[in-house]
Short mmCIF file of C-alpha atoms in Angstrom, two decimals:
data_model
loop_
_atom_site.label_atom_id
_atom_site.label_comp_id
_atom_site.label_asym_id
_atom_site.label_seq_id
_atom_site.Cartn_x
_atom_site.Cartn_y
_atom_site.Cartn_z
CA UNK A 144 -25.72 -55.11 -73.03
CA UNK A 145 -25.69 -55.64 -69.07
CA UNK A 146 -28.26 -58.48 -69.52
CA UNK A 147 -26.14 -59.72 -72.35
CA UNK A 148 -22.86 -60.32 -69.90
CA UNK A 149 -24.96 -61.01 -67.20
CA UNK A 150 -26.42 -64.32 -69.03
CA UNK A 151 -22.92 -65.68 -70.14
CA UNK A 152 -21.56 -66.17 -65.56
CA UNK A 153 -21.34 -70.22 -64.95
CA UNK A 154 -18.05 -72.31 -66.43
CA UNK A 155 -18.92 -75.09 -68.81
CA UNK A 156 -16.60 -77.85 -69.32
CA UNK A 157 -16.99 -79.72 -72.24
CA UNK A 158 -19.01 -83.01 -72.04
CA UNK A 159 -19.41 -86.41 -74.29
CA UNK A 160 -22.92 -84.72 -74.73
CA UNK A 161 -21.55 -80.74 -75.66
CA UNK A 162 -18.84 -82.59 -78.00
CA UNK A 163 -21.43 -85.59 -79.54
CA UNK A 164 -23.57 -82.07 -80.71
CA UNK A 165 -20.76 -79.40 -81.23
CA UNK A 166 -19.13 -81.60 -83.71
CA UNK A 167 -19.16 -80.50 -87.63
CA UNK A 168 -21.17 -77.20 -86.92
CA UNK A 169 -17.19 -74.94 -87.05
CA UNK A 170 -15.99 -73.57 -89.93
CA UNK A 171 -13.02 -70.94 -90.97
CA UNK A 172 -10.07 -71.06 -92.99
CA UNK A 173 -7.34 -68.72 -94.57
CA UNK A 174 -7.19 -65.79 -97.28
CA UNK A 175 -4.33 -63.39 -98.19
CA UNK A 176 -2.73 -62.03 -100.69
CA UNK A 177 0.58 -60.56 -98.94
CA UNK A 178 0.37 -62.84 -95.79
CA UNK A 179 -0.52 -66.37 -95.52
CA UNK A 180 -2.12 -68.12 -98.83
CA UNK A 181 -4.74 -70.29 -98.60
CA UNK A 182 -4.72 -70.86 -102.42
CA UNK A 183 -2.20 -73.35 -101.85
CA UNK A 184 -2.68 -77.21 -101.74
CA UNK A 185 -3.97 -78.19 -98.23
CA UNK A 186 -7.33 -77.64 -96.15
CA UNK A 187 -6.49 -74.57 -94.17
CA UNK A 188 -9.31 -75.46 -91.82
CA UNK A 189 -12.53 -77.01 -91.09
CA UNK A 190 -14.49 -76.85 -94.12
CA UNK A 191 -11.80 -75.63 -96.77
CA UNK A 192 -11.85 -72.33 -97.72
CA UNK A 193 -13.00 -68.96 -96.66
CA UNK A 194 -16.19 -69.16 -98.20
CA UNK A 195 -16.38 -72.06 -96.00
CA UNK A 196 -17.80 -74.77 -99.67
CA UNK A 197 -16.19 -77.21 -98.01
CA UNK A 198 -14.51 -77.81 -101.26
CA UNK A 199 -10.69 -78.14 -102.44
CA UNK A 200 -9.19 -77.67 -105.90
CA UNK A 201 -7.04 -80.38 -106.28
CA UNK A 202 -8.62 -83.33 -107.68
CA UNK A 203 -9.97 -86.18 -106.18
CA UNK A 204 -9.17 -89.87 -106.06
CA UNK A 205 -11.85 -92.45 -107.48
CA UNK A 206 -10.25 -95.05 -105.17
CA UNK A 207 -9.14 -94.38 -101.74
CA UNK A 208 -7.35 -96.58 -99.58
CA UNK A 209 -6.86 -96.25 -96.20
CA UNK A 210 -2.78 -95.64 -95.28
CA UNK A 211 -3.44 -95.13 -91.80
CA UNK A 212 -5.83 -94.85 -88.78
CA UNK A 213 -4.97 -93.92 -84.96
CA UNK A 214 -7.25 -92.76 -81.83
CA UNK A 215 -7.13 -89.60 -80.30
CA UNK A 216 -7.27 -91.10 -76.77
CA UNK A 217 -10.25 -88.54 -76.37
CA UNK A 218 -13.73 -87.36 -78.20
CA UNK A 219 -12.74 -84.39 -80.64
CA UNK A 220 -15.61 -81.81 -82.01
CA UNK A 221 -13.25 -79.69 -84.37
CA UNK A 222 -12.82 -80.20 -87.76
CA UNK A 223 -9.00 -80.80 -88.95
CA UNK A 224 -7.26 -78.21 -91.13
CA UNK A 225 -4.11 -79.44 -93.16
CA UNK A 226 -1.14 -78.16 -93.53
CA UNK A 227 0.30 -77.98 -97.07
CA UNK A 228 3.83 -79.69 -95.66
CA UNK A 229 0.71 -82.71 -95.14
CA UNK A 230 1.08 -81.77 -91.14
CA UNK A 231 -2.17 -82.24 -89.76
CA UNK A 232 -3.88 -80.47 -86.48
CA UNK A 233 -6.36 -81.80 -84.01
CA UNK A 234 -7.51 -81.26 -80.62
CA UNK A 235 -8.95 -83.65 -78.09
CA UNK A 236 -11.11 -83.24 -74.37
CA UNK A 237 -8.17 -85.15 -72.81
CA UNK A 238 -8.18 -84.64 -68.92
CA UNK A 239 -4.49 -84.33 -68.53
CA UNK A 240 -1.28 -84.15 -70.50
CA UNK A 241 -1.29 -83.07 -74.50
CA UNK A 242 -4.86 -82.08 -75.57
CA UNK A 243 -3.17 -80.62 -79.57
CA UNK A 244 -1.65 -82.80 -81.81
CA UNK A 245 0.17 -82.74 -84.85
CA UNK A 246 0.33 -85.74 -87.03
CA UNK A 247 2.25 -86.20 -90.22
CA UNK A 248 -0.33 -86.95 -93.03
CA UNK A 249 1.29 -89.73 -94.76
CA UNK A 250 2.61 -91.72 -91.94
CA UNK A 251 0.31 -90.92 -88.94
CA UNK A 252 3.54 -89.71 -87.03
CA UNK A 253 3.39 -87.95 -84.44
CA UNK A 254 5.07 -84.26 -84.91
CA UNK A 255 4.16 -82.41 -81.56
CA UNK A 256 1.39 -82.21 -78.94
CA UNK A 257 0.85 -79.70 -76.63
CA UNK A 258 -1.53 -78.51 -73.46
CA UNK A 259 -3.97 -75.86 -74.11
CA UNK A 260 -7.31 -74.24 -72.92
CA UNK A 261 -10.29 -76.90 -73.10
CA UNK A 262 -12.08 -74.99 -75.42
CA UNK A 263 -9.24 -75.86 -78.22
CA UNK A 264 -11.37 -79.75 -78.63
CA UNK A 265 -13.80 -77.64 -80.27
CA UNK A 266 -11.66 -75.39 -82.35
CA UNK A 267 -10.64 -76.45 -85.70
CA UNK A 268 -7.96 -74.19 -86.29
CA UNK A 269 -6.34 -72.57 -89.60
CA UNK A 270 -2.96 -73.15 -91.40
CA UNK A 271 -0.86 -70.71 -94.13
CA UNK A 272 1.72 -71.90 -96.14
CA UNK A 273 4.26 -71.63 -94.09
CA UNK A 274 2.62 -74.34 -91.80
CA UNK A 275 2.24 -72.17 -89.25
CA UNK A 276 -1.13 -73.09 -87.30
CA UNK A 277 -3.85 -70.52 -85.24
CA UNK A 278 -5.89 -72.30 -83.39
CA UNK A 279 -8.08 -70.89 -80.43
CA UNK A 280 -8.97 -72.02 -76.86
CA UNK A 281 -10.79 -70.61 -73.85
CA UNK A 282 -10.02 -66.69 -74.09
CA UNK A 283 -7.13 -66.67 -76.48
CA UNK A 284 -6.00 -67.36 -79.89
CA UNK A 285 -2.85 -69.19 -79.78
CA UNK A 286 -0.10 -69.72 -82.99
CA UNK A 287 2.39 -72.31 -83.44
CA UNK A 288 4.87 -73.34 -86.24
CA UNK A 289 5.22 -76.69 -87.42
CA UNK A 290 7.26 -77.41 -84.51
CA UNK A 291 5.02 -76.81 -81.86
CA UNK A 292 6.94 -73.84 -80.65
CA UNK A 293 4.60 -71.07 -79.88
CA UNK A 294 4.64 -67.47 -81.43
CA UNK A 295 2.23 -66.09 -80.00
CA UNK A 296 -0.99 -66.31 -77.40
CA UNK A 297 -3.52 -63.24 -77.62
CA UNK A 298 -6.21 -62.99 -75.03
CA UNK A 299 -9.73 -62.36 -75.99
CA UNK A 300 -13.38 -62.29 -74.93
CA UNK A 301 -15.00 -66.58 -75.39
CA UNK A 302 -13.55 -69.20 -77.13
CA UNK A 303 -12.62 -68.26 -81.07
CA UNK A 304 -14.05 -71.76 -82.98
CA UNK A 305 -12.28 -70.76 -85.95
CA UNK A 306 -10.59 -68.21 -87.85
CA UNK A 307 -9.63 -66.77 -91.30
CA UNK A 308 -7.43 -64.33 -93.32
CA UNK A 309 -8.42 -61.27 -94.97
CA UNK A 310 -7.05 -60.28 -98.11
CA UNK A 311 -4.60 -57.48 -96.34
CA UNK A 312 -3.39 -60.54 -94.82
CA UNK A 313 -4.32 -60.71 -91.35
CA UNK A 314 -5.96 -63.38 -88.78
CA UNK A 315 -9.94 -62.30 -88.62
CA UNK A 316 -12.17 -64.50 -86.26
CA UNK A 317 -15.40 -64.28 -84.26
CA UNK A 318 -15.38 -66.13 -80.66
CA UNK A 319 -18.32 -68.24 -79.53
CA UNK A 320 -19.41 -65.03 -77.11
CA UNK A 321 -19.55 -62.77 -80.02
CA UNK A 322 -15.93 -60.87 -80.06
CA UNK A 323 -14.92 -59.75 -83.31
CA UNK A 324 -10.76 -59.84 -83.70
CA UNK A 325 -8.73 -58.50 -86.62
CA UNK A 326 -5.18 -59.77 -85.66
CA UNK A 327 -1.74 -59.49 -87.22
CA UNK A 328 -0.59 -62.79 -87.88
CA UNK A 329 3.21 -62.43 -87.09
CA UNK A 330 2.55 -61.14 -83.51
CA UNK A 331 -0.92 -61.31 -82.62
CA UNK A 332 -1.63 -57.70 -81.98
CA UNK A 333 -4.81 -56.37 -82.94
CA UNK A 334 -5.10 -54.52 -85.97
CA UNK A 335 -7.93 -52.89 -84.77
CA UNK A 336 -10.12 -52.67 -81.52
CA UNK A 337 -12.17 -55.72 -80.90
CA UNK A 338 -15.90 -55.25 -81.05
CA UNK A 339 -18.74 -57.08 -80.15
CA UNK A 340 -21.05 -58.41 -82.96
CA UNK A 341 -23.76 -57.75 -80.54
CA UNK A 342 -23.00 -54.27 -79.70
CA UNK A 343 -20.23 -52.85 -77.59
CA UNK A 344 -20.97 -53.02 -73.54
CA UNK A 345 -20.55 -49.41 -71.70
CA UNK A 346 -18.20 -49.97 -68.97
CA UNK A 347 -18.01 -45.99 -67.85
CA UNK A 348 -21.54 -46.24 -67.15
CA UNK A 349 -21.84 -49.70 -65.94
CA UNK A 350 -18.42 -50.17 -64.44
CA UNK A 351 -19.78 -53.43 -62.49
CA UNK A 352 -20.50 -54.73 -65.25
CA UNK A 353 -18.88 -58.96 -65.12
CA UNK A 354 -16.89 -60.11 -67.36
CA UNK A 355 -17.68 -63.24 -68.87
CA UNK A 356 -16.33 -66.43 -68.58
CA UNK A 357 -14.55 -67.54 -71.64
CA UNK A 358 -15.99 -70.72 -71.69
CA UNK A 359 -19.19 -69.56 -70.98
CA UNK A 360 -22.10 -71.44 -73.00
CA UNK A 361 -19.85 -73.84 -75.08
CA UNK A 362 -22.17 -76.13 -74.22
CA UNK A 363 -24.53 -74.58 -76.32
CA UNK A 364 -22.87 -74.38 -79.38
CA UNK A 365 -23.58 -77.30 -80.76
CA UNK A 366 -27.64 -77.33 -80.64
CA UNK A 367 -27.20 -73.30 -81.98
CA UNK A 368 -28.37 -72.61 -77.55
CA UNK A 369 -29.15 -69.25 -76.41
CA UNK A 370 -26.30 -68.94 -74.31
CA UNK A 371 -23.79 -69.42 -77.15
CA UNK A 372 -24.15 -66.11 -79.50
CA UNK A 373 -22.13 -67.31 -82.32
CA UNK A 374 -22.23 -71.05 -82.81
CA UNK A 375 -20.14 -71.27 -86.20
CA UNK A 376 -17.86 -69.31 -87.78
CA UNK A 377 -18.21 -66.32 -90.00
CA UNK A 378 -18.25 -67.01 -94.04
CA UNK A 379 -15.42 -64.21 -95.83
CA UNK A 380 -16.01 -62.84 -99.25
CA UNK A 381 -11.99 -62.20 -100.33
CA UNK A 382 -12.56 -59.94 -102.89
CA UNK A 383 -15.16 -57.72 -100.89
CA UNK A 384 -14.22 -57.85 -97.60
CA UNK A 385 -17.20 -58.60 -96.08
CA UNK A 386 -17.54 -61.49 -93.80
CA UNK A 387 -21.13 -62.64 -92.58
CA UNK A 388 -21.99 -63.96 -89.03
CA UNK A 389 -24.93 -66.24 -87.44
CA UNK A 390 -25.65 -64.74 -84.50
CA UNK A 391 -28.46 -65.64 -81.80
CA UNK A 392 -29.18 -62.56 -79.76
CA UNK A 393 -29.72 -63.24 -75.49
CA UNK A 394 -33.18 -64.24 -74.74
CA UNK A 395 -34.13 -64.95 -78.79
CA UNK A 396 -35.75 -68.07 -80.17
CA UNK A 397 -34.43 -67.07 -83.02
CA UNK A 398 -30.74 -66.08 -85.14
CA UNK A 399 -30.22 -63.54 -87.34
CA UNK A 400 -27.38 -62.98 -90.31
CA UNK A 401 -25.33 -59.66 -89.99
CA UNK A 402 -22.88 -59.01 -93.34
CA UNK A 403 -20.30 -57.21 -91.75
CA UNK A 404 -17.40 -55.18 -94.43
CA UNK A 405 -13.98 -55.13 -93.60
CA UNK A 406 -11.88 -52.48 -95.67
CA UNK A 407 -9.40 -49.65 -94.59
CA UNK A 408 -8.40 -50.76 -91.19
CA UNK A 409 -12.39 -50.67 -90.14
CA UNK A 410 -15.38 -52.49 -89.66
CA UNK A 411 -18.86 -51.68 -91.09
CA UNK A 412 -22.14 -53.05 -90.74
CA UNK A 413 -23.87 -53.75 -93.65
CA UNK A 414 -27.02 -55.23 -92.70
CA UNK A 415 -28.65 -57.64 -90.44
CA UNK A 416 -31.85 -60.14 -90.91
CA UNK A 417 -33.52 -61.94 -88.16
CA UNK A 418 -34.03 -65.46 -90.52
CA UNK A 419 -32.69 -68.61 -88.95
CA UNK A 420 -36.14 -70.23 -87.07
CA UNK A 421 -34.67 -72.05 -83.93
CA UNK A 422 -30.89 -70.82 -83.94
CA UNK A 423 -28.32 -71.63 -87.04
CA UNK A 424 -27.68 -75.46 -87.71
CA UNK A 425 -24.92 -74.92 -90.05
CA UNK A 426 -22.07 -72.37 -90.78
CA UNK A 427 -22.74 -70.02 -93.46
CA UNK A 428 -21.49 -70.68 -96.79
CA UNK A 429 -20.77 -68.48 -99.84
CA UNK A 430 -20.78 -69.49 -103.87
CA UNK A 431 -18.15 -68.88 -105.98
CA UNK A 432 -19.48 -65.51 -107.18
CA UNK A 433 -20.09 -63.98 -103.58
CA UNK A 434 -23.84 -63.43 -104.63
CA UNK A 435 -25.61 -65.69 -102.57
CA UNK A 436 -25.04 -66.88 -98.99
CA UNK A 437 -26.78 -70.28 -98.21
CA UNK A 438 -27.37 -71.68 -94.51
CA UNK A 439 -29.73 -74.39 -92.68
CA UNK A 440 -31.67 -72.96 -89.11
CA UNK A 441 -33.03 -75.49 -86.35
CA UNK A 442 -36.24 -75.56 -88.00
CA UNK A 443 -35.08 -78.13 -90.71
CA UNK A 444 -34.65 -75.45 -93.37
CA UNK A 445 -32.39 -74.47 -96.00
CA UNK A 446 -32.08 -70.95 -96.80
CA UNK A 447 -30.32 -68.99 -99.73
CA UNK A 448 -29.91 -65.27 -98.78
CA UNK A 449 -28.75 -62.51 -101.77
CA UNK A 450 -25.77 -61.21 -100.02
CA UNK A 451 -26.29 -57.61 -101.78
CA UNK A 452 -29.28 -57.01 -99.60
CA UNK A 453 -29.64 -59.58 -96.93
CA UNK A 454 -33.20 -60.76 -98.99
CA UNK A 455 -34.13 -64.35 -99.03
CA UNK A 456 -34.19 -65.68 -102.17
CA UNK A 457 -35.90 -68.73 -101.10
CA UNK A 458 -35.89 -71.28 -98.17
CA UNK A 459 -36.31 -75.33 -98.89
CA UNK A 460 -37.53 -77.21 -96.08
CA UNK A 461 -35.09 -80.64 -95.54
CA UNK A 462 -37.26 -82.61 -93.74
CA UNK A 463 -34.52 -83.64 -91.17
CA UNK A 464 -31.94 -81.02 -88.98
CA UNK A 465 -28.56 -81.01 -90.45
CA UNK A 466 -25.54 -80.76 -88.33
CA UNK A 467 -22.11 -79.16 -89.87
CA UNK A 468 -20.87 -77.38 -93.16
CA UNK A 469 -22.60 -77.04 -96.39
CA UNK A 470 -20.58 -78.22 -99.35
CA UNK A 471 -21.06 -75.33 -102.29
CA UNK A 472 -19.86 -76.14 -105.72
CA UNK A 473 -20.61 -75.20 -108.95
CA UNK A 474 -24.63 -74.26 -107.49
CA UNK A 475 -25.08 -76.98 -106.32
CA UNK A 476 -25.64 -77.71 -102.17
CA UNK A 477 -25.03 -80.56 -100.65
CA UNK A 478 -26.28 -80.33 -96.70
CA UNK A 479 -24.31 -82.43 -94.09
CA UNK A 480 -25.99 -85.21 -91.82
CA UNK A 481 -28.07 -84.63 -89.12
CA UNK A 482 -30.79 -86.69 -87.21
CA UNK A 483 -33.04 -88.86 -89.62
CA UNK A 484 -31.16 -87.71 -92.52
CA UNK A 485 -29.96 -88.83 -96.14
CA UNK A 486 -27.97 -87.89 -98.45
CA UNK A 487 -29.12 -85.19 -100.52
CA UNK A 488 -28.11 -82.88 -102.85
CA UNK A 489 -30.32 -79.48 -104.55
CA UNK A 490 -29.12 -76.34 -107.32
CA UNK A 491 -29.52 -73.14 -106.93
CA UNK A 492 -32.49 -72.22 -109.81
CA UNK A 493 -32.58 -68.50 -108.47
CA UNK A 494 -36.35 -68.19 -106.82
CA UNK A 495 -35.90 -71.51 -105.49
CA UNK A 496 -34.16 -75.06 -104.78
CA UNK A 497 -34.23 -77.86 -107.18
CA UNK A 498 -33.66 -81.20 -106.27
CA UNK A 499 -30.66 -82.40 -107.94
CA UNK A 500 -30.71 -85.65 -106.62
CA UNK A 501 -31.20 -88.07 -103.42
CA UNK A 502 -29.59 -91.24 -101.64
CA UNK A 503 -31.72 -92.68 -99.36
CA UNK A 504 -29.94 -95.28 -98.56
CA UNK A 505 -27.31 -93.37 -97.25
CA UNK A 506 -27.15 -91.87 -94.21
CA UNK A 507 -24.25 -89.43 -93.44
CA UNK A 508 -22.62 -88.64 -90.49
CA UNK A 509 -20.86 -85.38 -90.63
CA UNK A 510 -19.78 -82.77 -92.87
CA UNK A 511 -19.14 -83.74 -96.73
CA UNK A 512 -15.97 -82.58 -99.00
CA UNK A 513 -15.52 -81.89 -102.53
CA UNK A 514 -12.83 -82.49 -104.41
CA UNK A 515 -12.15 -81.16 -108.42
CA UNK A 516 -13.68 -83.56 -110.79
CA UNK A 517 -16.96 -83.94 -109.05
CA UNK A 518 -15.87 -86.32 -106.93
CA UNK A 519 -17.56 -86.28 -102.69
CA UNK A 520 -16.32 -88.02 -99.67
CA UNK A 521 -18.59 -88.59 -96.65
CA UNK A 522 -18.82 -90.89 -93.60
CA UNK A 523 -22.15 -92.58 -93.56
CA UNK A 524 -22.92 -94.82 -90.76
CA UNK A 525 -22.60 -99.30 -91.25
CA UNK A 526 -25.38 -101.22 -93.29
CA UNK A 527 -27.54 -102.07 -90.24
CA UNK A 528 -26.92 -98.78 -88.39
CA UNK A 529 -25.17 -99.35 -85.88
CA UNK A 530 -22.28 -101.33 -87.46
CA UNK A 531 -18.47 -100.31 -88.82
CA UNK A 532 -18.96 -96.83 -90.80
CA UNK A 533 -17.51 -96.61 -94.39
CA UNK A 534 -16.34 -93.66 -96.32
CA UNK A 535 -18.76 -93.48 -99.64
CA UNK A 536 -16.88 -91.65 -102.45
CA UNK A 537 -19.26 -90.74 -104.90
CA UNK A 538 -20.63 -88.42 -107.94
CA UNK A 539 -21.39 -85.11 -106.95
CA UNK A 540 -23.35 -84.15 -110.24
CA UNK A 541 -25.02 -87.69 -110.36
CA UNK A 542 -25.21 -88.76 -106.48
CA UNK A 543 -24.27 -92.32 -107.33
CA UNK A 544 -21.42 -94.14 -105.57
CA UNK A 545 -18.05 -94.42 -106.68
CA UNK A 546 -15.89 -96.16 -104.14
CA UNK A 547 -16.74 -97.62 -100.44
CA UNK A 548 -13.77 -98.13 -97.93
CA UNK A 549 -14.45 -99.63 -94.23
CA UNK A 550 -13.68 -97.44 -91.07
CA UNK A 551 -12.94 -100.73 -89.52
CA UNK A 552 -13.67 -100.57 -85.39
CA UNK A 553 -15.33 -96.91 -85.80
CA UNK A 554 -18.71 -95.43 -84.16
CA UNK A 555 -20.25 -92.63 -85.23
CA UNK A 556 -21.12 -89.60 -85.56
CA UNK A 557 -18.49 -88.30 -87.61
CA UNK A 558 -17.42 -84.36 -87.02
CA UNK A 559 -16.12 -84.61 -90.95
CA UNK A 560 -13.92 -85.06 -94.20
CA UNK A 561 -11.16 -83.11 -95.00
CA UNK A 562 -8.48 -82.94 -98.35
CA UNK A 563 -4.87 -83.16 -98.67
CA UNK A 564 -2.48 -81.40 -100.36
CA UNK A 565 -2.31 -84.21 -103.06
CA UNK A 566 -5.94 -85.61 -102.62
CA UNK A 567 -5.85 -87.37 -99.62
CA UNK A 568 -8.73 -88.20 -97.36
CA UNK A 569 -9.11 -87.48 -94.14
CA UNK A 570 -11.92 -88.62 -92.34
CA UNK A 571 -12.52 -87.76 -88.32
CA UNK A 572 -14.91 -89.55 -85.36
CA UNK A 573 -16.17 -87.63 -82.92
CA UNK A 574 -15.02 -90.17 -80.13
CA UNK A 575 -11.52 -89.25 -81.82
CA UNK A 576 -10.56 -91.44 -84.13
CA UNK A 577 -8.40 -90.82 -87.40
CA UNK A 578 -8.34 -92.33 -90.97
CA UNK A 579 -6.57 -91.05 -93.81
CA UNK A 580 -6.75 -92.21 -97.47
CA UNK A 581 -4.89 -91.86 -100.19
CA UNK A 582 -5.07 -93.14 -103.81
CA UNK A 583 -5.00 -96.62 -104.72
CA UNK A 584 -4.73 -95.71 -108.48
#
């Protein structure tokens, strides 16, 4: 473990180049049955729920029309959770002054902004029902109520990219350097003693041992780099307890996928396989049944892994390297965009991946959403490439469009789409621009 803290000593600050490849790859969100409920209407966090489908079950609108749109002043590279009060929660590489905002969905009003740690531009964050936000930055996890006020700020080893709640109801989240955190969400204690995904470092026998910075590698995170151990955030299985993690041990080409149970106050390690060719591309996602775990490496692949066993049920190659969250619904898997790519959608046939259906005239930027109904959103960039981008609402069972709305004056790439409490749309820029959407029908 030495050579693991050794490798994580010079301060990154984030960069138009970090942010332009961090963006879309976080994902978290909330569980709980006695605490906070993410059942509610909203988008807890970056890609929906805590099995990270980057789907929502309130239905859809056919026919979106923009309401609103506003810049950030600043890139942005986390996705934006909702609140289900329609409060909003975004953070932005500002150099000085506020850095997280708070916007009211329908109006675009500004609630509250505050000054954090850097690292928050890259932290989506997660919301309960009573609109309370968590949101990390370099070395802590920080919560504030809809106000802005803070509750609470909890050091911790790296940057935590996102977070979830178990179903004892508290705050669970792996940072970027590997730290695993079970917190109490009304104070911020731990629960139980942090550990290291990795393995634990001995301090009594290596009591020089640094300590590493907390923004070490963020850099990395983005491209799925060996100096950031855990790129995305961990999938949750509610009912199980068990959470599973991409992590890319120091000094290998390659990532693995532990499965990780949390029950009883402790943690247990379930299994681990070395898998992901290149590093992980995309957070892991879970299907509705908890069976099957799919996620993309650098190596252009998709992979579905039985979560029982950690076997690979079968791996489809893309053909381009997707950046961001898978959406999951109803077996089928639609993978975000990425360089070169299209959209694209396969099922899950059990021994291997069928190809539901393809757009090739589409090319997304960013991470997808699903609404009830079968009805997508994603930001796909302008009809010559390098125009205006347009949100493309469309059939998720058939792939064919439904509605197009401009993104008048935006650039891509796009870190995502995210749901509101009644349906709207929210769609993000990574150069930090905002547009929401809400029916026109």
């Amino acid at each position: 473990m030495g050579s693991l803290r050794a490798a994580r000593r010079h301060r990154h600050r984030w960069s138009g180049p970090a942010i332009l490849l961090f963006a879309g790859v976080l994902s978290a969100t909330g569980c709980s049955a006695d605490g906070p409920d993410p059942t509610g209407p909203g988008w807890p966090s970056t890609h929906g729920d805590p099995r990270n489908s980057s789907t929502s079950p309130v239905s859809g609108t056919r026919s979106p029309q923009e309401i609103w749109s506003r810049p950030l002043g600043a890139p942005t590279a986390g996705g934006i959770p909702i609140a289900p009060n329609g409060q909003l929660f975004v953070g932005a590489d500002t150099v000085g002054g506020c850095n997280y905002f708070a916007f009211e969905l329908a109006t675009g009003r500004k609630r509250f902004c505050n000054r954090v740690g850097a690292g928050v531009v890259g932290a989506g964050g997660t919301v309960d029902t009573a609109n309370n936000v968590y949101v990390g930055d370099d070395g802590a996890m920080n919560s504030f109520n809809e106000h802005g006020q803070a509750r609470w700020r909890t050091p911790v080893m790296g940057t935590p990219l996102a977070s979830t709640f178990t179903a004892d109801g508290n705050l669970l989240f792996v940072t970027h350097l590997g730290q695993i955190n079970v917190l109490d969400p009304q104070t911020g204690q731990l629960v139980l003693p942090a550990e290291d995904v990795l393995g634990t470092a001995d301090f009594l026998n290596t009591p020089d041992l640094p300590w590493p910075a907390n923004d070490q590698g963020l850099a990395d995170c983005g491209s799925g780099g060996p100096a950031c151990p855990v790129a995305t955030a961990p999938a949750l299985d509610v009912t199980t307890g068990r959470f599973y993690v991409a992590v890319r041990p120091p000094d290998s080409a390659d990532a693995a996928v532990t499965a990780i149970g949390y029950a009883d106050g402790k943690l247990v390690r379930d299994w681990t396989v070395p898998v992901l060719t290149g590093g992980t591309a995309t957070a892991p996602a879970l299907s509705a049944d908890g069976r099957t775990l799919y996620l993309t490496d650098r190596a252009e692949h998709l992979l579905a892994i039985e979560t029982g066993s950690g076997a690979v049920k079968w791996q489809q190659d893309l053909g381009y390297q997707p950046n961001g969250g898978l959406v999951v619904q109803d077996g089928l898997i639609i993978p975000p965009g990425g360089t070169d790519g299209h959209l694209v959608a396969f099922r899950d046939r059990g021994d291997h991946a069928e190809l539901a259906w393809t757009r090739d005239d589409l090319t997304p930027l960013g991470s997808a959403a699903a609404a009830a109904g079968d009805i997508g959103y994603v930001v796909v960039a302008g009809a010559s490439g390098d125009g205006d981008l347009r949100l493309i609402t469309f059939d998720t069972a058939a792939g064919t469009t439904i509605d197009e709305d401009p993104m008048p004056g935006a650039r891509g790439p796009a870190v995502g789409v995210s749901l509101g409490p009644a349906g709207e749309v929210l769609a993000t820029t990574v150069i930090g621009e905002v547009f929401a959407y809400r029916s026109g029908s």
